Amino acid sequence: QVQVVESGGGVVQPGRSLRLSCAASGFRFSSYGMHWVRQAPGKGLEWVALISYDGSNKFYADSVKGRFTISRDNSKNTLYLQMNSLRIEDTAVYYCATPLMAFLINSPLDYWGQGTLLTVSS
Amino acid sequence: EIVLTQSPGTLSLSPGERATLSCRASQSVRTDSVAWYQQKPGQAPRLLIYGASSRASGIPDRFTGSASGTDFTLTISRLEPEDFAVYYCQQYGSSPPLTFGGGTKVEIK
């Protein structure tokens, strides 16, 4: 069955960097765009970034643009989020999510991982 | 960027009652590009409705989505104990960014 498992969260100081990973299985990873969505403690959902199925197109929320980089390795069925210049307000659970429809940029999010917690604190 | 405003913030109802959740877009949204998600404490969101009115796989028919212009509605016909949760609308029709509403919490009265 479809599984996406995030890893790499932890506690980091402001200004530092961290890379999150998302291991996917149970579906043709290379046919699906992939998303990162985050949720600050006690808050709502915030879309963070999207990468197209082949990695040729990347989109970011304004709040992370220029600091975060989304990438993927289709040979490893893995999605990444490189986060630089971290801020306290980046503290959140980070989810990776697969779209319902293959190849499409405009698609709802079907499968979600359980998330990985990033805490940015001095 | 399209802003989605959900109301009410909290809905207090009893099991068996009908729940009506609203999501209003700040500008025109493709009516076939709105989704609803359910999230329970400590869990990831779950897709309920997409295309404004299509139920996702395995979603019971007590969940119904509808659209009228820039207004989108999720109706739960008869609340079951497992339906008490937070619900988010989302638009995915315009170019990214995708946006979520702020959420409506459905709590037990």
GROMACS .gro file of C-alpha atoms in nm:
model
  231
    1GLN     CA    1   0.000   0.000   0.000
    2VAL     CA    2   0.102   0.364  -0.036
    3GLN     CA    3   0.339   0.487   0.232
    4VAL     CA    4   0.524   0.811   0.279
    5VAL     CA    5   0.754   0.840   0.579
    6GLU     CA    6   0.919   1.165   0.680
    7SER     CA    7   1.242   1.190   0.874
    8GLY     CA    8   1.507   1.440   0.967
    9GLY     CA    9   1.326   1.667   1.208
   10GLY     CA   10   1.478   1.780   1.533
   11VAL     CA   11   1.583   2.082   1.733
   12VAL     CA   12   1.801   2.342   1.563
   13GLN     CA   13   1.910   2.694   1.643
   14PRO     CA   14   1.788   2.994   1.446
   15GLY     CA   15   1.995   3.056   1.137
   16ARG     CA   16   2.104   2.694   1.103
   17SER     CA   17   2.013   2.442   0.833
   18LEU     CA   18   1.842   2.107   0.823
   19ARG     CA   19   1.731   1.863   0.556
   20LEU     CA   20   1.409   1.665   0.575
   21SER     CA   21   1.353   1.345   0.381
   22CYS     CA   22   1.041   1.162   0.276
   23ALA     CA   23   1.067   0.798   0.169
   24ALA     CA   24   0.784   0.684  -0.057
   25SER     CA   25   0.666   0.335  -0.144
   26GLY     CA   26   0.366   0.153  -0.285
   27PHE     CA   27   0.318   0.374  -0.589
   28ARG     CA   28   0.504   0.498  -0.896
   29PHE     CA   29   0.688   0.782  -0.727
   30SER     CA   30   0.834   0.914  -1.051
   31SER     CA   31   0.485   0.983  -1.187
   32TYR     CA   32   0.368   1.209  -0.905
   33GLY     CA   33   0.447   1.561  -0.803
   34MET     CA   34   0.514   1.583  -0.431
   35HIS     CA   35   0.432   1.841  -0.166
   36TRP     CA   36   0.554   1.958   0.170
   37VAL     CA   37   0.290   2.098   0.405
   38ARG     CA   38   0.358   2.217   0.758
   39GLN     CA   39   0.158   2.278   1.072
   40ALA     CA   40   0.282   2.495   1.355
   41PRO     CA   41   0.185   2.377   1.705
   42GLY     CA   42  -0.185   2.434   1.759
   43LYS     CA   43  -0.224   2.604   1.421
   44GLY     CA   44  -0.365   2.524   1.080
   45LEU     CA   45  -0.212   2.376   0.769
   46GLU     CA   46   0.031   2.574   0.557
   47TRP     CA   47   0.142   2.458   0.215
   48VAL     CA   48   0.521   2.490   0.183
   49ALA     CA   49   0.647   2.358  -0.150
   50LEU     CA   50   0.571   2.146  -0.454
   51ILE     CA   51   0.796   1.968  -0.699
   52SER     CA   52   0.675   1.825  -1.028
   53TYR     CA   53   0.701   1.455  -1.102
   54ASP     CA   54   1.026   1.496  -1.293
   55GLY     CA   55   1.175   1.769  -1.076
   56SER     CA   56   1.167   2.027  -1.353
   57ASN     CA   57   0.925   2.262  -1.179
   58LYS     CA   58   0.936   2.380  -0.819
   59PHE     CA   59   0.703   2.611  -0.633
   60TYR     CA   60   0.730   2.767  -0.289
   61ALA     CA   61   0.523   2.956  -0.038
   62ASP     CA   62   0.637   3.315   0.000
   63SER     CA   63   0.725   3.244   0.364
   64VAL     CA   64   1.002   3.002   0.264
   65LYS     CA   65   1.104   3.124  -0.080
   66GLY     CA   66   1.479   3.176  -0.104
   67ARG     CA   67   1.546   2.975   0.214
   68PHE     CA   68   1.399   2.630   0.142
   69THR     CA   69   1.473   2.404  -0.154
   70ILE     CA   70   1.260   2.108  -0.254
   71SER     CA   71   1.420   1.826  -0.451
   72ARG     CA   72   1.368   1.462  -0.530
   73ASP     CA   73   1.560   1.150  -0.626
   74ASN     CA   74   1.333   0.930  -0.834
   75SER     CA   75   1.591   0.650  -0.831
   76LYS     CA   76   1.555   0.636  -0.452
   77ASN     CA   77   1.184   0.721  -0.430
   78THR     CA   78   1.274   1.001  -0.194
   79LEU     CA   79   1.167   1.362  -0.153
   80TYR     CA   80   1.377   1.623   0.026
   81LEU     CA   81   1.338   1.964   0.180
   82GLN     CA   82   1.658   2.156   0.241
   83MET     CA   83   1.589   2.429   0.493
   84ASN     CA   84   1.839   2.709   0.541
   85SER     CA   85   1.838   3.022   0.754
   86LEU     CA   86   1.582   2.869   0.984
   87ARG     CA   87   1.361   3.095   1.190
   88ILE     CA   88   1.165   3.035   1.507
   89GLU     CA   89   0.845   3.064   1.304
   90ASP     CA   90   0.951   2.761   1.097
   91THR     CA   91   0.877   2.544   1.400
   92ALA     CA   92   0.615   2.296   1.284
   93VAL     CA   93   0.532   1.941   1.196
   94TYR     CA   94   0.633   1.892   0.834
   95TYR     CA   95   0.428   1.654   0.625
   96CYS     CA   96   0.502   1.520   0.282
   97ALA     CA   97   0.198   1.444   0.076
   98THR     CA   98   0.120   1.283  -0.256
   99PRO     CA   99  -0.135   1.423  -0.497
  100LEU     CA  100  -0.439   1.222  -0.592
  101MET     CA  101  -0.361   1.245  -0.962
  102ALA     CA  102  -0.039   1.157  -1.135
  103PHE     CA  103   0.155   1.418  -1.334
  104LEU     CA  104  -0.079   1.705  -1.247
  105ILE     CA  105   0.029   2.017  -1.062
  106ASN     CA  106  -0.331   2.094  -0.972
  107SER     CA  107  -0.445   1.801  -0.764
  108PRO     CA  108  -0.569   1.749  -0.408
  109LEU     CA  109  -0.344   1.575  -0.159
  110ASP     CA  110  -0.428   1.211  -0.111
  111TYR     CA  111  -0.168   1.034   0.101
  112TRP     CA  112   0.008   1.206   0.388
  113GLY     CA  113   0.289   1.090   0.607
  114GLN     CA  114   0.272   1.116   0.985
  115GLY     CA  115   0.502   1.415   0.980
  116THR     CA  116   0.834   1.508   1.136
  117LEU     CA  117   0.868   1.779   1.397
  118LEU     CA  118   1.111   2.065   1.348
  119THR     CA  119   1.175   2.289   1.644
  120VAL     CA  120   1.377   2.604   1.590
  121SER     CA  121   1.493   2.738   1.920
  122SER     CA  122   1.796   2.900   2.074
  123GLU     CA  123  -0.300   3.462  -0.365
  124ILE     CA  124  -0.642   3.320  -0.296
  125VAL     CA  125  -0.747   3.343   0.068
  126LEU     CA  126  -0.997   3.091   0.203
  127THR     CA  127  -1.203   3.192   0.505
  128GLN     CA  128  -1.371   2.915   0.700
  129SER     CA  129  -1.665   2.963   0.933
  130PRO     CA  130  -1.752   2.909   1.203
  131GLY     CA  131  -1.426   2.862   1.384
  132THR     CA  132  -1.587   2.612   1.616
  133LEU     CA  133  -1.910   2.417   1.579
  134SER     CA  134  -2.056   2.256   1.891
  135LEU     CA  135  -2.298   1.979   1.806
  136SER     CA  136  -2.427   1.648   1.936
  137PRO     CA  137  -2.390   1.309   1.769
  138GLY     CA  138  -2.667   1.258   1.517
  139GLU     CA  139  -2.696   1.627   1.435
  140ARG     CA  140  -2.621   1.786   1.099
  141ALA     CA  141  -2.302   1.989   1.054
  142THR     CA  142  -2.264   2.262   0.796
  143LEU     CA  143  -1.916   2.404   0.741
  144SER     CA  144  -1.846   2.702   0.520
  145CYS     CA  145  -1.543   2.805   0.315
  146ARG     CA  146  -1.540   3.133   0.124
  147ALA     CA  147  -1.276   3.224  -0.132
  148SER     CA  148  -1.143   3.579  -0.168
  149GLN     CA  149  -1.164   3.557  -0.546
  150SER     CA  150  -1.292   3.329  -0.814
  151VAL     CA  151  -1.182   2.968  -0.772
  152ARG     CA  152  -1.230   2.685  -1.015
  153THR     CA  153  -1.521   2.502  -0.859
  154ASP     CA  154  -1.362   2.171  -0.951
  155SER     CA  155  -1.049   2.255  -0.753
  156VAL     CA  156  -1.159   2.270  -0.391
  157ALA     CA  157  -1.094   1.993  -0.141
  158TRP     CA  158  -1.187   1.924   0.218
  159TYR     CA  159  -0.972   1.744   0.474
  160GLN     CA  160  -1.039   1.602   0.817
  161GLN     CA  161  -0.772   1.607   1.086
  162LYS     CA  162  -0.790   1.441   1.424
  163PRO     CA  163  -0.548   1.520   1.709
  164GLY     CA  164  -0.205   1.374   1.651
  165GLN     CA  165  -0.292   1.252   1.303
  166ALA     CA  166  -0.220   1.365   0.951
  167PRO     CA  167  -0.502   1.520   0.750
  168ARG     CA  168  -0.724   1.290   0.549
  169LEU     CA  169  -0.875   1.381   0.214
  170LEU     CA  170  -1.256   1.376   0.228
  171ILE     CA  171  -1.382   1.568  -0.074
  172TYR     CA  172  -1.217   1.687  -0.394
  173GLY     CA  173  -1.348   1.866  -0.697
  174ALA     CA  174  -1.583   2.044  -0.453
  175SER     CA  175  -1.822   1.749  -0.439
  176SER     CA  176  -1.650   1.417  -0.512
  177ARG     CA  177  -1.592   1.189  -0.216
  178ALA     CA  178  -1.246   1.040  -0.184
  179SER     CA  179  -1.204   0.667  -0.164
  180GLY     CA  180  -1.361   0.512   0.145
  181ILE     CA  181  -1.536   0.828   0.261
  182PRO     CA  182  -1.891   0.760   0.385
  183ASP     CA  183  -2.182   0.921   0.207
  184ARG     CA  184  -2.281   1.127   0.508
  185PHE     CA  185  -2.007   1.367   0.391
  186THR     CA  186  -2.122   1.594   0.108
  187GLY     CA  187  -1.949   1.885  -0.060
  188SER     CA  188  -2.112   2.159  -0.262
  189ALA     CA  189  -2.022   2.487  -0.429
  190SER     CA  190  -2.191   2.812  -0.522
  191GLY     CA  191  -1.973   3.079  -0.675
  192THR     CA  192  -1.693   3.148  -0.430
  193ASP     CA  193  -1.873   2.971  -0.144
  194PHE     CA  194  -1.802   2.609  -0.065
  195THR     CA  195  -1.982   2.393   0.189
  196LEU     CA  196  -1.908   2.065   0.361
  197THR     CA  197  -2.213   1.899   0.512
  198ILE     CA  198  -2.204   1.604   0.749
  199SER     CA  199  -2.559   1.472   0.750
  200ARG     CA  200  -2.554   1.292   1.086
  201LEU     CA  201  -2.252   1.327   1.306
  202GLU     CA  202  -2.091   1.006   1.421
  203PRO     CA  203  -1.859   1.005   1.724
  204GLU     CA  204  -1.556   0.968   1.495
  205ASP     CA  205  -1.649   1.283   1.300
  206PHE     CA  206  -1.550   1.522   1.577
  207ALA     CA  207  -1.233   1.673   1.439
  208VAL     CA  208  -1.094   1.978   1.259
  209TYR     CA  209  -1.187   2.031   0.896
  210TYR     CA  210  -0.990   2.229   0.640
  211CYS     CA  211  -1.083   2.345   0.294
  212GLN     CA  212  -0.815   2.387   0.029
  213GLN     CA  213  -0.798   2.527  -0.320
  214TYR     CA  214  -0.563   2.372  -0.573
  215GLY     CA  215  -0.693   2.518  -0.896
  216SER     CA  216  -0.483   2.827  -0.933
  217SER     CA  217  -0.110   2.822  -0.978
  218PRO     CA  218   0.074   2.752  -0.656
  219PRO     CA  219   0.066   2.850  -0.386
  220LEU     CA  220  -0.201   2.608  -0.286
  221THR     CA  221  -0.392   2.754   0.004
  222PHE     CA  222  -0.579   2.616   0.302
  223GLY     CA  223  -0.853   2.770   0.505
  224GLY     CA  224  -0.800   2.831   0.873
  225GLY     CA  225  -1.006   2.530   0.978
  226THR     CA  226  -1.333   2.459   1.157
  227LYS     CA  227  -1.332   2.251   1.472
  228VAL     CA  228  -1.637   2.031   1.518
  229GLU     CA  229  -1.666   1.953   1.887
  230ILE     CA  230  -1.906   1.755   2.099
  231LYS     CA  231  -2.170   1.971   2.263
   0.00000   0.00000   0.00000
